[in-house]
Structure formats: C-alpha cells, structure tokens
Short mmCIF file of C-alpha atoms in Angstrom, two decimals:
data_model
loop_
_atom_site.label_atom_id
_atom_site.label_comp_id
_atom_site.label_asym_id
_atom_site.label_seq_id
_atom_site.Cartn_x
_atom_site.Cartn_y
_atom_site.Cartn_z
CA ASN A 1 -0.03 0.02 0.04
CA LEU A 2 1.58 2.87 -1.08
CA GLY A 3 -0.89 5.67 0.05
CA PHE A 4 -2.96 8.23 -1.93
CA GLY A 5 -5.19 5.09 -2.88
CA GLU A 6 -2.18 3.73 -4.71
CA TRP A 7 -0.44 0.40 -4.37
CA SER A 8 2.03 -1.90 -6.11
CA VAL A 9 2.62 -5.29 -7.68
CA ASN A 10 5.36 -7.11 -8.72
CA ASP A 11 5.29 -10.25 -11.16
CA GLY A 12 9.54 -10.67 -11.04
CA SER A 13 9.84 -8.10 -13.62
CA GLY A 14 9.72 -5.04 -11.54
CA ILE A 15 6.92 -3.14 -9.70
CA ALA A 16 3.52 -1.68 -11.29
CA LEU A 17 1.58 0.76 -10.09
CA LEU A 18 -2.50 0.45 -9.11
CA ASP A 19 -4.93 3.52 -8.85
CA ASP A 20 -8.03 3.83 -7.02
CA LEU A 21 -9.71 6.01 -9.84
CA GLY A 22 -12.11 3.08 -10.61
CA VAL A 23 -12.58 1.17 -7.57
CA PRO A 24 -11.03 1.60 -4.07
CA TYR A 25 -9.21 -1.29 -2.49
CA ILE A 26 -6.60 -2.04 0.42
CA PRO A 27 -4.59 -4.93 -0.66
CA GLN A 28 -2.74 -7.22 1.60
CA VAL A 29 1.04 -7.43 1.72
CA PHE A 30 2.76 -10.32 0.27
CA ALA A 31 -0.56 -11.68 -1.16
CA THR A 32 -0.84 -12.95 -4.83
CA TYR A 33 -3.24 -11.28 -7.25
CA THR A 34 -4.36 -10.94 -10.80
CA VAL A 35 -5.37 -7.59 -11.19
CA GLN A 36 -6.88 -6.52 -14.65
CA GLY A 37 -7.88 -2.57 -16.21
CA PRO A 38 -7.13 0.15 -18.55
CA VAL A 39 -4.08 1.99 -17.95
CA TYR A 40 -3.14 5.64 -17.58
CA PHE A 41 -0.35 7.91 -17.08
CA SER A 42 -0.04 10.44 -14.20
CA PHE A 43 2.88 11.98 -12.28
CA GLY A 44 5.23 10.56 -14.46
CA ALA A 45 3.89 6.90 -14.15
CA TYR A 46 1.89 4.49 -15.78
CA LYS A 47 -0.98 2.98 -13.42
CA ILE A 48 -3.59 0.54 -13.92
CA THR A 49 -6.65 1.46 -12.77
CA PRO A 50 -9.31 -1.44 -12.12
CA CYS A 51 -12.97 -0.86 -12.71
CA ALA A 52 -14.82 -3.13 -10.59
CA LEU A 53 -13.60 -5.30 -7.47
CA THR A 54 -14.09 -8.02 -9.80
CA ASP A 55 -11.03 -6.94 -11.72
CA ILE A 56 -8.97 -7.53 -8.69
CA MET A 57 -8.86 -11.25 -7.83
CA LYS A 58 -6.83 -12.22 -4.98
CA TRP A 59 -5.32 -15.75 -4.84
CA GLY A 60 -5.96 -18.23 -2.02
CA CYS A 61 -8.24 -21.04 -0.48
CA THR A 62 -11.73 -20.49 -1.70
CA ASP A 63 -13.41 -23.67 0.01
CA PRO A 64 -15.58 -22.17 2.59
CA LEU A 65 -15.58 -25.38 4.41
CA ALA A 66 -11.44 -25.19 4.72
CA VAL A 67 -9.99 -24.24 7.84
CA ASN A 68 -7.83 -21.48 5.98
CA TYR A 69 -10.89 -20.53 3.68
CA ASP A 70 -10.18 -16.81 2.50
CA VAL A 71 -13.40 -14.94 1.99
CA GLU A 72 -11.57 -12.38 -0.49
CA ALA A 73 -9.98 -15.16 -2.78
CA SER A 74 -11.63 -15.70 -6.15
CA ILE A 75 -8.69 -17.84 -7.72
CA ASP A 76 -8.09 -21.22 -5.74
CA ASN A 77 -4.17 -21.68 -5.31
CA GLY A 78 -4.34 -25.27 -4.12
CA THR A 79 -3.88 -24.51 -0.38
CA CYS A 80 -7.15 -25.64 1.13
CA THR A 81 -6.96 -27.12 4.45
CA ALA A 82 -9.67 -29.65 5.54
CA ALA A 83 -11.32 -29.29 8.68
CA PRO A 84 -10.08 -32.20 10.90
CA VAL A 85 -11.97 -35.25 10.63
CA PRO A 86 -11.40 -37.80 13.43
CA GLY A 87 -11.69 -41.36 13.01
CA CYS A 88 -9.02 -44.93 12.46
CA THR A 89 -6.72 -43.73 10.34
CA ASN A 90 -4.66 -46.95 10.29
CA PRO A 91 -5.46 -49.05 6.91
CA ILE A 92 -5.07 -52.38 8.50
CA ALA A 93 -7.80 -52.11 11.12
CA VAL A 94 -11.30 -53.53 11.11
CA ASN A 95 -12.84 -50.06 11.30
CA PHE A 96 -10.51 -47.98 9.21
CA ASP A 97 -12.09 -44.88 8.32
CA PRO A 98 -10.48 -43.67 4.71
CA SER A 99 -12.38 -40.25 5.09
CA ALA A 100 -10.71 -39.55 8.73
CA THR A 101 -7.64 -37.32 8.76
CA VAL A 102 -6.91 -37.26 12.60
CA ASP A 103 -6.45 -40.59 14.20
CA ASP A 104 -8.70 -40.92 17.55
CA GLY A 105 -7.47 -43.69 19.07
CA SER A 106 -10.16 -46.00 18.15
CA CYS A 107 -8.77 -48.35 15.49
CA ILE A 108 -9.56 -52.16 16.48
CA ILE A 109 -6.79 -54.43 15.14
CA PRO A 110 -7.62 -57.75 16.07
CA GLY A 111 -4.59 -59.94 16.93
CA CYS A 112 -2.57 -61.62 19.90
CA THR A 113 -1.72 -59.00 22.83
CA ASP A 114 0.16 -61.14 25.17
CA ILE A 115 3.85 -60.63 25.11
CA LEU A 116 4.90 -63.49 26.11
CA ALA A 117 3.19 -65.59 23.21
CA LEU A 118 5.24 -66.51 20.16
CA ASN A 119 2.75 -64.85 17.93
CA PHE A 120 2.62 -61.70 19.87
CA ASP A 121 1.32 -58.84 17.76
CA ALA A 122 2.35 -55.26 18.64
CA THR A 123 0.26 -53.34 16.41
CA ALA A 124 -2.93 -55.43 17.82
CA THR A 125 -5.79 -53.48 19.96
CA LEU A 126 -7.85 -56.34 20.75
CA ASP A 127 -6.87 -59.59 21.73
CA ASP A 128 -8.65 -62.77 19.71
CA GLY A 129 -7.71 -65.37 21.31
CA SER A 130 -5.00 -66.23 18.66
CA CYS A 131 -2.16 -66.35 21.07
CA TYR A 132 -0.30 -69.73 20.88
CA PHE A 133 2.91 -70.56 23.27
CA THR A 134 4.19 -73.72 21.62
CA LEU A 135 4.89 -74.19 18.14
CA PRO A 136 2.50 -76.62 16.18
CA ASN A 137 3.78 -80.00 15.22
CA LEU A 138 4.51 -79.75 11.52
CA VAL A 139 6.46 -82.05 10.01
CA ILE A 140 8.27 -81.71 6.83
CA ASN A 141 7.57 -85.36 5.72
CA GLU A 142 8.39 -85.95 1.96
CA ILE A 143 10.76 -84.31 -0.51
CA HIS A 144 10.81 -84.74 -4.14
CA TYR A 145 13.82 -82.80 -5.39
CA ASN A 146 14.79 -84.38 -8.55
CA PRO A 147 11.82 -86.59 -10.27
CA CYS A 148 13.24 -89.08 -12.67
CA ALA A 149 13.03 -88.55 -16.37
CA ALA A 150 10.18 -90.87 -16.69
CA GLN A 151 7.92 -88.93 -14.87
CA GLY A 152 8.91 -85.16 -16.06
CA ASN A 153 10.53 -82.34 -15.71
CA ASP A 154 12.07 -80.89 -12.18
CA THR A 155 10.12 -77.55 -13.08
CA ASP A 156 6.44 -79.56 -12.94
CA TYR A 157 7.04 -82.22 -10.38
CA GLU A 158 9.15 -81.26 -7.49
CA PHE A 159 7.07 -81.23 -4.14
CA ILE A 160 7.29 -80.72 -0.36
CA GLU A 161 5.07 -82.65 1.83
CA ILE A 162 3.86 -81.37 5.27
CA TYR A 163 2.13 -83.39 7.72
CA ASN A 164 0.40 -82.16 10.91
CA GLY A 165 1.35 -84.67 13.84
CA GLY A 166 -0.50 -82.49 16.09
CA VAL A 167 -4.41 -82.66 17.60
CA ASP A 168 -5.33 -79.01 16.70
CA LEU A 169 -6.13 -77.47 13.56
CA ILE A 170 -3.39 -74.85 12.55
CA ASP A 171 -4.15 -71.82 10.52
CA LEU A 172 -1.26 -71.52 7.95
CA GLY A 173 -2.06 -67.76 6.99
CA GLY A 174 1.41 -65.95 7.10
CA PHE A 175 3.49 -69.34 7.32
CA THR A 176 6.54 -68.96 5.07
CA PHE A 177 9.32 -71.15 3.58
CA GLY A 178 12.15 -69.02 3.22
CA ALA A 179 14.80 -71.11 2.59
CA GLY A 180 15.17 -74.05 -0.32
CA VAL A 181 11.85 -72.67 -2.20
CA ILE A 182 10.22 -69.24 -1.63
CA TYR A 183 6.43 -69.07 -0.43
CA THR A 184 3.88 -67.66 1.70
CA PHE A 185 0.92 -69.35 2.90
CA PRO A 186 -2.28 -67.28 1.96
CA GLU A 187 -4.64 -65.96 5.06
CA GLY A 188 -7.42 -68.49 5.28
CA SER A 189 -5.30 -71.59 4.39
CA SER A 190 -4.76 -74.55 7.40
CA ILE A 191 -4.15 -78.09 8.00
CA ALA A 192 -6.04 -80.38 9.83
CA PRO A 193 -4.57 -82.99 12.49
CA GLY A 194 -3.44 -85.85 10.83
CA GLU A 195 -3.54 -84.24 7.27
CA TYR A 196 -0.73 -84.13 4.64
CA ILE A 197 -0.74 -81.15 2.18
CA VAL A 198 1.34 -80.26 -0.61
CA VAL A 199 3.49 -77.39 -1.81
CA THR A 200 4.82 -77.53 -5.26
CA VAL A 201 6.68 -75.98 -8.02
CA ASN A 202 3.30 -76.72 -10.39
CA ALA A 203 0.28 -77.10 -8.74
CA ALA A 204 -1.38 -78.40 -12.25
CA ALA A 205 0.50 -81.51 -11.59
CA TYR A 206 -1.00 -82.70 -8.41
CA THR A 207 -4.34 -80.93 -8.42
CA GLY A 208 -7.54 -83.09 -8.04
CA GLN A 209 -6.21 -86.02 -5.94
CA GLY A 210 -8.13 -85.55 -2.88
CA TYR A 211 -5.48 -83.26 -1.03
CA GLN A 212 -4.72 -79.38 -0.80
CA VAL A 213 -2.07 -78.25 -3.45
CA PHE A 214 -0.01 -75.24 -3.09
CA GLU A 215 2.01 -73.95 -5.64
CA TRP A 216 5.72 -71.96 -4.39
CA THR A 217 6.44 -68.44 -5.84
CA THR A 218 9.98 -68.82 -6.83
CA ASP A 219 13.12 -70.91 -6.78
CA ASN A 220 13.14 -74.97 -7.17
CA LEU A 221 14.58 -77.50 -4.94
CA GLY A 222 18.46 -78.58 -5.44
CA ASN A 223 19.56 -81.34 -6.92
CA ALA A 224 22.76 -81.39 -4.59
CA GLY A 225 20.88 -80.90 -1.53
CA GLU A 226 19.93 -77.70 0.55
CA PRO A 227 18.29 -76.64 3.77
CA ILE A 228 14.59 -76.37 3.50
CA VAL A 229 12.96 -74.20 6.23
CA LEU A 230 9.55 -73.43 7.37
CA GLU A 231 8.79 -70.38 9.68
CA ASP A 232 5.47 -69.44 11.08
CA GLY A 233 4.27 -65.85 10.26
CA TYR A 234 6.09 -64.62 13.38
CA ASN A 235 9.71 -65.68 12.33
CA ASN A 236 9.40 -68.76 14.86
CA LEU A 237 10.97 -71.80 12.95
CA VAL A 238 8.54 -74.56 12.75
CA ASP A 239 10.91 -77.14 11.04
CA SER A 240 13.57 -77.41 8.87
CA VAL A 241 15.55 -80.46 7.10
CA ASP A 242 18.85 -80.04 5.07
CA TYR A 243 18.58 -82.86 2.73
CA GLY A 244 21.59 -84.53 1.17
CA VAL A 245 22.30 -86.75 -1.96
CA THR A 246 24.64 -88.89 -0.67
CA ALA A 247 25.04 -91.96 2.18
CA PRO A 248 23.34 -91.71 4.75
CA TRP A 249 21.03 -89.86 2.71
CA PRO A 250 18.94 -92.29 0.30
CA THR A 251 20.51 -92.15 -2.98
CA GLY A 252 17.73 -93.80 -4.93
CA ALA A 253 15.20 -90.13 -4.31
CA ASN A 254 18.29 -88.61 -6.61
CA GLY A 255 16.70 -88.94 -10.08
CA GLY A 256 15.52 -92.73 -9.27
CA CYS A 257 11.77 -92.43 -9.77
CA SER A 258 11.56 -92.15 -5.66
CA SER A 259 10.98 -89.50 -3.64
CA LEU A 260 12.89 -89.06 -0.09
CA GLU A 261 10.44 -89.96 2.63
CA LEU A 262 10.86 -89.82 6.54
CA ILE A 263 10.60 -93.39 7.37
CA ASP A 264 8.22 -92.50 10.27
CA GLU A 265 6.24 -89.21 11.02
CA ILE A 266 7.51 -89.18 15.02
CA LEU A 267 11.18 -89.56 13.83
CA ASP A 268 13.62 -86.70 14.03
CA ASN A 269 13.83 -85.24 10.23
CA VAL A 270 17.24 -84.15 10.84
CA PRO A 271 19.58 -87.14 10.31
CA GLY A 272 19.47 -88.98 6.77
CA GLU A 273 19.07 -92.39 8.83
CA ASN A 274 15.73 -91.54 9.27
CA TRP A 275 14.87 -91.31 5.45
CA GLN A 276 14.06 -93.62 2.67
CA ALA A 277 13.82 -93.84 -0.98
CA SER A 278 9.66 -94.37 -1.57
CA TYR A 279 8.76 -97.49 -2.28
CA VAL A 280 6.20 -96.23 -4.77
CA SER A 281 7.23 -94.47 -8.01
CA ASN A 282 7.08 -90.88 -7.76
CA GLY A 283 6.54 -90.81 -4.18
CA THR A 284 3.36 -90.57 -1.98
CA PRO A 285 2.16 -86.71 -2.32
CA GLY A 286 -0.76 -85.89 -0.15
CA ALA A 287 -0.55 -89.59 1.68
CA GLU A 288 1.15 -91.85 4.30
CA ASN A 289 4.45 -92.59 3.37
CA SER A 290 5.39 -96.00 1.58
CA THR A 291 6.25 -99.30 3.08
CA PRO A 292 8.52 -102.14 1.59
CA ILE A 293 6.39 -105.04 0.67
CA ILE A 294 7.35 -107.82 3.00
CA PRO A 295 5.12 -110.56 2.57
CA GLY A 296 4.18 -112.68 5.84
CA CYS A 297 1.59 -113.25 8.64
CA THR A 298 0.35 -109.53 9.75
CA ASP A 299 -2.19 -111.13 12.30
CA PRO A 300 -0.92 -110.47 15.80
CA ALA A 301 -3.07 -113.29 17.22
CA ALA A 302 -1.54 -115.92 14.93
CA VAL A 303 1.17 -118.16 16.36
CA ASN A 304 3.43 -116.97 13.51
CA TYR A 305 2.86 -113.38 13.31
CA ASP A 306 5.82 -111.19 11.76
CA ALA A 307 5.94 -108.06 13.24
CA LEU A 308 8.33 -107.07 10.10
CA ALA A 309 5.47 -108.30 7.40
CA THR A 310 3.72 -105.72 5.53
CA VAL A 311 1.45 -107.86 3.19
CA ASP A 312 -0.30 -110.67 4.46
CA ASP A 313 0.53 -113.72 2.19
CA GLY A 314 -1.89 -116.01 4.07
CA SER A 315 0.54 -117.97 5.83
CA CYS A 316 -1.03 -117.54 9.47
CA ASP A 317 -1.43 -120.57 11.92
CA TYR A 318 -3.95 -120.31 14.71
CA LEU A 319 -3.82 -123.20 17.53
CA GLY A 320 -7.49 -124.49 18.11
CA CYS A 321 -9.40 -127.54 17.98
CA THR A 322 -9.38 -128.82 14.31
CA TYR A 323 -12.07 -131.50 14.78
CA ALA A 324 -15.54 -130.47 13.36
CA GLU A 325 -17.16 -133.26 15.52
CA ALA A 326 -16.11 -131.16 18.71
CA THR A 327 -18.25 -129.20 20.96
CA ASN A 328 -15.02 -126.56 20.79
CA PHE A 329 -14.33 -126.85 17.04
CA ASN A 330 -12.72 -123.64 15.73
CA PRO A 331 -13.00 -123.30 12.15
CA ILE A 332 -10.11 -120.81 11.77
CA ALA A 333 -7.65 -122.91 13.64
CA THR A 334 -4.97 -124.95 11.44
CA ILE A 335 -2.98 -126.03 14.04
CA ASP A 336 -4.78 -128.77 16.77
CA ASP A 337 -4.03 -128.02 20.26
CA HIS A 338 -5.84 -130.95 21.86
CA SER A 339 -8.07 -128.92 23.37
CA CYS A 340 -11.24 -130.80 21.67
CA VAL A 341 -14.08 -132.23 23.74
CA PHE A 342 -16.57 -134.62 22.41
CA ASN A 343 -20.16 -135.51 23.37
CA PHE A 344 -19.98 -139.34 22.71
CA VAL A 345 -23.25 -141.57 23.73
CA ASP A 346 -22.37 -145.00 23.52
CA PRO A 347 -25.13 -146.98 21.95
CA CYS A 348 -24.34 -150.35 23.55
CA PRO A 349 -22.22 -149.33 26.79
CA ALA A 350 -22.66 -153.15 27.66
CA ASP A 351 -20.86 -154.66 24.33
CA PHE A 352 -17.36 -154.50 26.09
CA ASN A 353 -15.42 -156.13 23.38
CA ASP A 354 -17.07 -154.14 20.70
CA ASP A 355 -18.27 -157.04 18.70
CA GLY A 356 -21.92 -155.63 18.24
CA LEU A 357 -23.57 -157.94 20.74
CA VAL A 358 -23.92 -158.27 24.57
CA GLY A 359 -23.04 -162.06 25.32
CA VAL A 360 -21.00 -164.25 27.50
CA SER A 361 -17.66 -162.77 26.43
CA ASP A 362 -18.67 -159.27 27.86
CA LEU A 363 -20.05 -161.19 31.01
CA LEU A 364 -16.56 -162.83 31.18
CA PHE A 365 -14.89 -159.76 30.49
CA PHE A 366 -16.84 -157.69 33.23
CA ILE A 367 -16.57 -160.25 35.89
CA GLY A 368 -12.90 -160.38 35.41
CA THR A 369 -12.15 -156.71 35.90
CA TYR A 370 -14.78 -156.51 38.72
CA GLY A 371 -13.75 -155.35 41.93
CA THR A 372 -10.24 -153.67 40.18
CA ASN A 373 -9.21 -150.15 41.21
CA CYS A 374 -9.71 -147.41 38.06
CA PRO A 375 -6.45 -145.20 37.74
#
C-alpha cells in the first residue's frame, strides 16, 4: 500500500502501480493477485486502474469448508486445508475410516496381545484369542527334489509334503518357506490334524488328487541338496530339513524315480538315516509314506505273526480244536492243540468187546475186571 489510494504489484520483472480511480481497494501485503484494467499515465508513471472489485482477483483458498478459507479469494491456489475428521486412520484396522484425517485412537486391530506368546502382535489392540505359546507339530515329511525322466521335468513335479502330527487345526496364514523355495501361505489356509498337504513347483501336476495343493512362488529344490526352512508368520522356526544326496541320505531319491520319505512321522527328520527312498514310484504326495513289500503273517493273534511283514500272504497259523465233531471246534484253527471236547453217547455200553452183541464174552470180561481199582 503506497498511500493516496495507490498500491503496487510485482510479477518478478519489476513494480507496477495500481490506482483507485475506478474502485478503492486496500491490498494485503505479500498476497498474490491477478489484476486487470485500463492503463493511464499521471505524475510520471503508468498506472493500472481496475474498474470493479471483480478486476482484482486475489489468490487463496476458496473452499468455505476449509480451515484456511479466504473470503476475499476468487482464484483457488490449492492451499485449502480440510477441517480435521476424527476416526481410525490405520488401513489394517477393521474399522479403518478412509475419510478420517486425524486418528482418534479408536482403531480395532485383532491379534495376539500377550507379549509372552510366540505370535505376539505389537500392532494389535484387541486380543482375538489366537495366542499360542508352543509351536505347532508340523513335519516336513516328504521331499521330491529330483524327479526321474520317466515322470517328467523338475519344473513340473518337484514337491514338499507337510504333515500335521498334532491334535489341533493349524492356521497357516503367513507361514513361510524362506529357504529351499520361497512361498508364503495365504490368509485362510489351514492344515487339519493328521492331514498331509503338498507345496509344489506346479500345482496343476498334483491338483485333483484329494489333498490340498499349494504352488510355491519362486526357486526350486536343488539336486545337490540344500536346507528347507518353514517358519510361522512371526519368524519362529517350525521345522527344517537340510537334505543330502549321498549316504546316509537315500540315493534312490536322486533321479531314481523315488521321493525322499521320512520313515516314520514321529522320527527326527534331521538325520539322513531316518529317511528312505519311497517304495512307490514318484513318491506318495498327500498321503502316508510308503512301506516295503514284505510278505508274511500280519495278524498279531496268529502263532506265526511277523512284526516286519507289511503284506499278509495267507500263511497265518492259529491254535485250536480242528475236529468238526468236537463241541469246541474252531473253524479258523490250523494247528490242533488237543483241546477238543466230544459229547459221545455209546449206543451199547455193555458191549465190552465191540462185537455188536452183548453176550457171555462181555459178561466174562466184566466179571474178570470186577472189583479192580480204576486209575
């Protein structure tokens, strides 16, 4: 404001004067304006003379709802600041409010809030009962790292099998393979007690077989052996196997049309001695591991029961009475144990010499034995 109804503006190229001949106006210092009007010359200077207030356009916030609304502004300069909207501003909260600009502490984030739990969630505001304090009994139970040529390519048929040896349903959401292959189980995935699931390089090769199939994201299983590491969503180690391809690891699993199987799910899967090359071609994905074919008697009730036999060959023997006439005849008995009991009625008990006639000979036999002591 230069006084005498005059003021100046500067667009960077120098000062221009404005006069109040058409309309009086008192400008704000250091504000921005767009000004128009005819120019005239007086007192040695050219001057712009706005004809109406609409010729003097101030820049500023033109939104009446903004906290910095400028009632004089007619050109919006993009500086409007909305009035604060309280609410939950955390996108992971179940009550996230995308319109909120100021967090009011109302966010609800379900999770485990017990700091002693293995899955403690520092961001959780509401305990959802998901806390666990012991790791689930999940076992890397089978590894098919080098399928044979007869089955197909490694990039189609490699897989890892996981077995749930516990008694609880395990939520797999966030569980991760971070070594061997790269994969994170999606939210909502789970494994039931006693269930076998398969994580494979190509889900299409194993889908539709009656078990859950997941396709890992990147990498593949090394044919020279490597560690496989499974962690929960909180970086707790659930299980790991550093498999090898030479003794004591079974060599038949290295391109020999067998998978690498844990002999029994309860065994420690760290030593190679506890693994076998599958007795079934291409392994047993999604099912109990294979057993060798050993013929013999598999019935523990038999006298020749063979604890090592896996296939019954019909050779089982059973003790008992083998005589059909006996009252205790045992139809499954193959070896008579002399226990038979007979209810035999003699039609002619006085025929001592079994000649079919009760006669003098029988009388003499009776008299001859009369009075003797029976043993």
